[in-house]
Coordinates of C-alpha atoms in Angstrom, one line a residue:
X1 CA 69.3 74.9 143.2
X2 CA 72.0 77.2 142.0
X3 CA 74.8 75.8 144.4
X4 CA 73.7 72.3 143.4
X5 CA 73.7 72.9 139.9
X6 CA 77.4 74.3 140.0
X7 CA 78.4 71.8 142.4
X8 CA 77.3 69.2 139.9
X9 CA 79.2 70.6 137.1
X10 CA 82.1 71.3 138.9
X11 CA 82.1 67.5 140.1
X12 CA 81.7 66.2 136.2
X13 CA 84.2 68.5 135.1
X14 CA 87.0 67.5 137.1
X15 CA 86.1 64.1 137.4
X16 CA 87.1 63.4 134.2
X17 CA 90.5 66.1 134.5
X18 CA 91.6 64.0 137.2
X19 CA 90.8 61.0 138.0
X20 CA 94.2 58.7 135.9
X21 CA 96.2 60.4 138.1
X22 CA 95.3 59.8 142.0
X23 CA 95.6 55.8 140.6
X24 CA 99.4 56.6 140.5
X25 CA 100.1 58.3 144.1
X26 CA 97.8 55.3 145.7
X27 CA 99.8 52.8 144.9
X28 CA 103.3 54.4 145.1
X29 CA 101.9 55.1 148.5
X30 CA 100.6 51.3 149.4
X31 CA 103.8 49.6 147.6
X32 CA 106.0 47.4 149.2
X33 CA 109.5 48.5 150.2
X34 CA 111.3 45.3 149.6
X35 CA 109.5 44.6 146.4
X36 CA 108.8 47.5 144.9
X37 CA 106.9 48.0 141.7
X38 CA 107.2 51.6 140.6
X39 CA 110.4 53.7 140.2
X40 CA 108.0 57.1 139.8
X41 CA 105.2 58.7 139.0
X42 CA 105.7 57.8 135.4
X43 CA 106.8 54.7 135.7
X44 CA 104.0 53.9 137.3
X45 CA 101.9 55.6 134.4
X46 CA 103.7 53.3 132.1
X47 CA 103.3 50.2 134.2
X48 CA 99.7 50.1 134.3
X49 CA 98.9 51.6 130.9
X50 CA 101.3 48.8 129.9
X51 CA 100.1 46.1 132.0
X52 CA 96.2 46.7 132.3
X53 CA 95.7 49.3 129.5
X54 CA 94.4 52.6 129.8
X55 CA 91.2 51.6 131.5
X56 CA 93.8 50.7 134.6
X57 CA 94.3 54.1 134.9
X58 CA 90.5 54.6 135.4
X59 CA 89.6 51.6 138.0
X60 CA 87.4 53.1 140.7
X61 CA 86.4 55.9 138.4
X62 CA 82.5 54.9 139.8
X63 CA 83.2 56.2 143.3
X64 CA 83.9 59.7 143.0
X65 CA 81.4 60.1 140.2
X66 CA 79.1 58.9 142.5
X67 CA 80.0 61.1 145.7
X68 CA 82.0 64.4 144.4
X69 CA 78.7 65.9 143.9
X70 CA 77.6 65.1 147.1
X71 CA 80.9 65.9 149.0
X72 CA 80.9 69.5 147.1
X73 CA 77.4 70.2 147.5
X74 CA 78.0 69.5 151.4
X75 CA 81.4 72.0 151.1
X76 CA 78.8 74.4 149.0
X77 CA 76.1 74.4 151.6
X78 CA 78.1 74.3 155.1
X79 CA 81.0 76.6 154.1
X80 CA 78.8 79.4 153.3
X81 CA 76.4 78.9 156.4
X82 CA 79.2 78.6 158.8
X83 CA 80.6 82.1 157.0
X84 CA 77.0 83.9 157.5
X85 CA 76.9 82.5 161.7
X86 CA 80.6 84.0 161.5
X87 CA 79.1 87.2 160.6
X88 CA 82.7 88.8 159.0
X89 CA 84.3 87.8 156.4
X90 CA 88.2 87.1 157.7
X91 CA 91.1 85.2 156.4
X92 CA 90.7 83.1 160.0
X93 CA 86.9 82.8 159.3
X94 CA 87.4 81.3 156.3
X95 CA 89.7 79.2 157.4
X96 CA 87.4 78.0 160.0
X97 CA 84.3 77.4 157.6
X98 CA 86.6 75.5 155.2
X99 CA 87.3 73.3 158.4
X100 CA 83.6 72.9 158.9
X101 CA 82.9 71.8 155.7
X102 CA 85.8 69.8 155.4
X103 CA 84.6 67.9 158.8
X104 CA 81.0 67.5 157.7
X105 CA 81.7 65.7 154.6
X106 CA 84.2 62.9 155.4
X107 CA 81.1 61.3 156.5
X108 CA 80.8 60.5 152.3
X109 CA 84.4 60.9 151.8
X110 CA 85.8 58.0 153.7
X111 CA 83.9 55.4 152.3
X112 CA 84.0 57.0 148.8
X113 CA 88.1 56.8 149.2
X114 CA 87.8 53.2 150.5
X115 CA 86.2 52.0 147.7
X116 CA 88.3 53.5 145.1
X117 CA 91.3 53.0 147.0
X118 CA 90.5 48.9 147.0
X119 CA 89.5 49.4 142.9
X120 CA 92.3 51.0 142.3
X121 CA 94.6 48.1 144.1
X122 CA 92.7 45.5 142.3
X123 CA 95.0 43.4 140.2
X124 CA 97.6 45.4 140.9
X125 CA 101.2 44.8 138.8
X126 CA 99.1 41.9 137.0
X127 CA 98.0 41.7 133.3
X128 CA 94.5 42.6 132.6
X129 CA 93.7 38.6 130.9
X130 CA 95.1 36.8 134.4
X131 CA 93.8 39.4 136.7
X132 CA 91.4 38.0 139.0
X133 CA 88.5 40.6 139.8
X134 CA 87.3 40.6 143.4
X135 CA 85.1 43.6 142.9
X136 CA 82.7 44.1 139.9
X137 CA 82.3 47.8 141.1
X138 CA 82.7 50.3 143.8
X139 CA 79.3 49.4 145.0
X140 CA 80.0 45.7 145.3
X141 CA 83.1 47.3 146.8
X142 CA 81.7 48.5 149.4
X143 CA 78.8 46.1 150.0
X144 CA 81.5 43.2 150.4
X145 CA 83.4 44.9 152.6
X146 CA 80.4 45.6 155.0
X147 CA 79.1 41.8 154.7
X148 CA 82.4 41.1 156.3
X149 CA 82.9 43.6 157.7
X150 CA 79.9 45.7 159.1
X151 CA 79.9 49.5 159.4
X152 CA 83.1 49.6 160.6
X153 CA 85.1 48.5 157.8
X154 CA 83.1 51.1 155.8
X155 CA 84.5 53.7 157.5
X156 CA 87.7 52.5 157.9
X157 CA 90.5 55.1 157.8
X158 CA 87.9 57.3 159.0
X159 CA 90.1 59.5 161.8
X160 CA 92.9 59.9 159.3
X161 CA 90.4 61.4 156.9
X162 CA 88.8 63.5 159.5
X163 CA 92.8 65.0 160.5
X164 CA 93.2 65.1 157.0
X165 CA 90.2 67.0 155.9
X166 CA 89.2 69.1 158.5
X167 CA 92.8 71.3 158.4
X168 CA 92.9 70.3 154.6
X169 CA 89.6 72.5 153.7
X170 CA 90.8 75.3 155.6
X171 CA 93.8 75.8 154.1
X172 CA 92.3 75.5 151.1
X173 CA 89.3 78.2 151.6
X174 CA 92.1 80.6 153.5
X175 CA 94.9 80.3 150.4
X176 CA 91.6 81.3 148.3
X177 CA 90.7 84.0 150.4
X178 CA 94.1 85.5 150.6
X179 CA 94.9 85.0 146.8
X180 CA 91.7 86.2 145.6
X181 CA 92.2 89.6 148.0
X182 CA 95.6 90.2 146.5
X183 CA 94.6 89.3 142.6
X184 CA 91.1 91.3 142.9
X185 CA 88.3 90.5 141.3
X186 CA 86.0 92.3 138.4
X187 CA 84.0 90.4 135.7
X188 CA 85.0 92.9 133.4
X189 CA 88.8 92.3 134.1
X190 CA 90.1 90.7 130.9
X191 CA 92.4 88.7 133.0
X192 CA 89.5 87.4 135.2
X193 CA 90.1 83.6 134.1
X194 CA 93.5 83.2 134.3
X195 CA 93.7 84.9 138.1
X196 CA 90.3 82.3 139.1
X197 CA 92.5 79.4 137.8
X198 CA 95.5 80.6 139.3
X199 CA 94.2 81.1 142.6
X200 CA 92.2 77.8 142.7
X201 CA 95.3 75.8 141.2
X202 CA 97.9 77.5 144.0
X203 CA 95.0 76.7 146.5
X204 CA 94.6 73.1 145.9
X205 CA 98.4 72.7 146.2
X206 CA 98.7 74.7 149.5
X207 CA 96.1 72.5 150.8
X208 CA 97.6 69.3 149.9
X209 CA 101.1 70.4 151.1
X210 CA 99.8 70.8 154.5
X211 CA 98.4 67.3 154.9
X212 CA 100.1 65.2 152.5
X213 CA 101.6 62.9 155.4
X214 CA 98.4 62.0 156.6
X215 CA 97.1 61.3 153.6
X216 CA 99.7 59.0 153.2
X217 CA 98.7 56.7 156.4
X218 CA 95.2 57.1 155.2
X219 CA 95.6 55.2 151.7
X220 CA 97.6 52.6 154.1
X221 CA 95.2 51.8 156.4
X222 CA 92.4 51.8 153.8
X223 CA 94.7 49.2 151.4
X224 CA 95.7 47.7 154.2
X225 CA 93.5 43.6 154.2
X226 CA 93.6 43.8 150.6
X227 CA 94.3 39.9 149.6
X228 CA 93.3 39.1 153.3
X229 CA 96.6 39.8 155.2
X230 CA 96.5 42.8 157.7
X231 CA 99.9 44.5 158.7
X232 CA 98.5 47.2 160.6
X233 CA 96.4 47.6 163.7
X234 CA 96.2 51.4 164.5
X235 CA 97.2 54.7 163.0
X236 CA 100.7 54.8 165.1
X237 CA 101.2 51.3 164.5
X238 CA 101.3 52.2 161.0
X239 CA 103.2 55.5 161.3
X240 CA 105.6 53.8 163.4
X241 CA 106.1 50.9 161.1
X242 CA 106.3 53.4 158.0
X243 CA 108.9 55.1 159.6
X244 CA 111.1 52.8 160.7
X245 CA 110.7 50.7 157.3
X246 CA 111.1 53.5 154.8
X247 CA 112.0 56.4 157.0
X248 CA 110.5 60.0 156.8
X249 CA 110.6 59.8 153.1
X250 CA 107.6 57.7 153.1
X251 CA 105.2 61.1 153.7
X252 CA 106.3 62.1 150.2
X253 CA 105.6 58.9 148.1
X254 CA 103.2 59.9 145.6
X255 CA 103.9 63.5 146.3
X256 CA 104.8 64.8 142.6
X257 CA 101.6 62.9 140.6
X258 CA 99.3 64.2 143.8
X259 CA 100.7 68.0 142.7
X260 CA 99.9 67.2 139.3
X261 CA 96.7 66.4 139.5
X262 CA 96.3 69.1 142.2
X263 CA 97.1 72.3 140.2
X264 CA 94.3 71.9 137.0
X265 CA 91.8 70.3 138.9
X266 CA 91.0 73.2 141.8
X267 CA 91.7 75.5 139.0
X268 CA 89.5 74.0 136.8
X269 CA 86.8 73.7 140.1
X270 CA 87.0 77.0 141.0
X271 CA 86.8 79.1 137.2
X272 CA 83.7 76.4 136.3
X273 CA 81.5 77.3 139.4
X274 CA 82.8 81.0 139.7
X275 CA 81.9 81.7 135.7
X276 CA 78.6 80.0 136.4
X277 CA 77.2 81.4 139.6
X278 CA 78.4 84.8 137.7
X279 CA 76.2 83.6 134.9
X280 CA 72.8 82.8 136.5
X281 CA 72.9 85.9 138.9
X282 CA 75.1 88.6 137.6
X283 CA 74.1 91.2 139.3
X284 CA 74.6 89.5 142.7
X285 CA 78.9 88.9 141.5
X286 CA 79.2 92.4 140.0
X287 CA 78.0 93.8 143.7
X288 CA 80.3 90.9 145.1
X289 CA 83.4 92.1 142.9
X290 CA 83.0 96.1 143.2
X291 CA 82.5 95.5 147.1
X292 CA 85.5 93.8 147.8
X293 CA 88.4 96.7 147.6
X294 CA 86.4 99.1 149.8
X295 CA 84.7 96.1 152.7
X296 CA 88.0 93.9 151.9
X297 CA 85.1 90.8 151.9
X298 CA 86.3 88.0 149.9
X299 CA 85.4 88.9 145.9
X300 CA 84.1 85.2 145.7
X301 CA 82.0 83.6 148.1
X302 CA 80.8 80.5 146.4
X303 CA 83.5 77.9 146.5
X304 CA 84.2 74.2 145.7
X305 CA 86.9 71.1 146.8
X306 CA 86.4 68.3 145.0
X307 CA 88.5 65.4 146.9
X308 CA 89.5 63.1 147.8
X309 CA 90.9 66.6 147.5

C-alpha cells in the first residue's frame, strides 16, 4: 500500500511538471525534412501556443495520467524484488533490476506512448477552429487504432520501446545508486532535499542520453499512418531512411526540450517518494541512511521513473 501510495503521488506530481514539454520533442522528432514546421524547441512552444492555444500543449495529457501510476507502481514492485533475488546491493545489480523493471513495464508503456503520441500529432500546424479531430481521447485513441488495427497496432513501436527501456531503467537506477553513494544520505542532513533532487534530476538525464536515438525511431514508427500514409515498414527501414534523409543529426531532434523536461521531473520523482516513504516509516529510512557508509548499500531503496521516461 505504501509503494502504491507514493507511486501514485509521484505519478500526479510530475504529470502535471511535465507533460507541455514531451509535445515539443514529438513533433520536432516526426516533422518533415522538406517542410519543416519548427525551427526549435521554442519555436515550437510558440507555434502551438500560438496556433492551438495552451491546451495544444496538453493534447494527450489523458494517457499518462492514466498509466504513469501503473508503469511506476510496476518499476516500484519489480525493481525492488529483483534487488532482494540479487541478494547484494551493487552498482551492476542495480543496474540490472532497473533493466527488469524497465522490461516489465513497456507492456503499459507502449500503448500509453502510442496514444499520446497520435494526440499529440492531432491537428498538428493547424488552428484549433479548422482542426479536424480524429480522436475524442486517448481511449478512443486507442480503441480506433485496434478496430483497424487489432492488437498489433496497439503495440506498435513495441521492440523500440523494449531497446529503449530496458537499458534506459538501468542507467537510470545505476546513476542513482552511484550519485546517491557519493552525496550520502541522512534525514537530518539539512542539505537532504537538494542532493535527492540533484541526484534524481542528473539521473533522469543520464538515462535519456543513453537512449535518446532510439527513442527517436520510436516516436517515428508510432506517428508513422497518421492521416493514413505509411512511409515506414521496419525499424531499419526507418533508421536507414532517417539517416540518409536528415543524416545522423536526426538522433538529436528534440534533444534540448527532452533535457528540459528531464532534469525537474526525476528530481521532482525521486524527493516526492523519498520524503514520503521517510514519512510513513521513519524508522525503517533512518536504519537505511545510517547503514549505508559502513555496508556501502544504496541509502535509498525505493525508487521511481515516470516515462515515457
Amino acid at each position: 500500500m505504501t509503494q502504491k501510495n507514493s507511486s501514485t503521488i509521484s505519478t500526479l506530481t510530475t504529470t502535471n511538471i511535465q507533460h507541455p514539454l514531451p509535445s515539443a520533442p514529438v513533433r520536432l522528432q516526426v516533422q518533415s525534412v522538406d517542410k519543416p514546421l519548427y525551427r526549435g524547441t521554442f519555436h515550437c512552444f510558440q507555434s502551438i501556443i500560438r496556433q492551438e492555444s495552451m491546451f495544444g500543449l496538453y493534447k494527450g495529457i489523458g494517457s499518462p495520467m492514466m498509466g504513469l501510476t501503473f508503469i511506476n507502481a510496476i518499476v516500484f514492485g519489480v525493481q525492488g524484488n529483483t534487488m532482494r533475488m540479487l541478494g547484494e546491493d551493487t552498482p551492476m545489480n542495480q543496474f540490472l533490476a532497473g533493466a527488469a523493471a524497465g522490461t516489465i513495464q513497456c507492456v503499459i508503456c507502449c500503448p500509453m506512448e502510442l496514444a499520446k503520441t497520435r494526440m499529440q500529432m492531432q491537428g498538428t500546424g493547424e488552428k484549433k477552429s479548422s482542426s479536424r479531430k480524429v480522436y475524442k481521447n486517448s481511449l478512443d485513441c486507442l480503441a480506433r487504432i485496434y478496430q483497424r488495427e487489432g492488437l498489433r497496432g496497439v503495440n506498435r513501436g513495441m521492440v523500440t520501446t523494449l531497446i529503449r527501456e530496458t537499458p534506459g531503467f538501468g542507467v537510470y537506477f545505476l546513476a542513482y545508486d552511484l550519485l546517491t553513494r557519493s552525496l550520502g544520505c541522512e534525514p537530518e542532513d539539512p542539505y537532504m532535499i537538494p542532493k535527492l533532487l540533484f541526484a534524481g534530476g542528473m539521473s533522469g538525464i543520464a538515462s535519456w542520453l543513453s537512449t535518446y536515438p532510439v527513442d527517436v525511431i520510436k516516436s517515428r514508427l508510432q506517428a508513422d499512418g497518421v492521416g493514413g500514409k505509411y512511409q515506414y515498414s521496419s525499424i531499419m527501414d526507418c533508421t536507414r531512411k532517417s539517416i540518409q534523409r536528415e543524416g545522423w543529426r536526426v538522433f538529436t531532434r528534440g534533444l534540448t526540450s527532452t533535457l528540459l523536461r528531464a532534469f525537474p521531473v526525476n528530481a521532482a520523482t525521486f524527493a516526492t517518494v523519498t520524503l514520503f516513504l521517510l514519512h510513513v516509516r521513519p524508522d525503517e529510512g533512518s536504519k537505511d541512511c545510517e547503514a549505508a557508509p559502513a555496508s556501502h548499500q544504496a541509502p535509498l531503496q525505493q525508487q521511481a521513473q515516470p516515462s515515457s521516461l
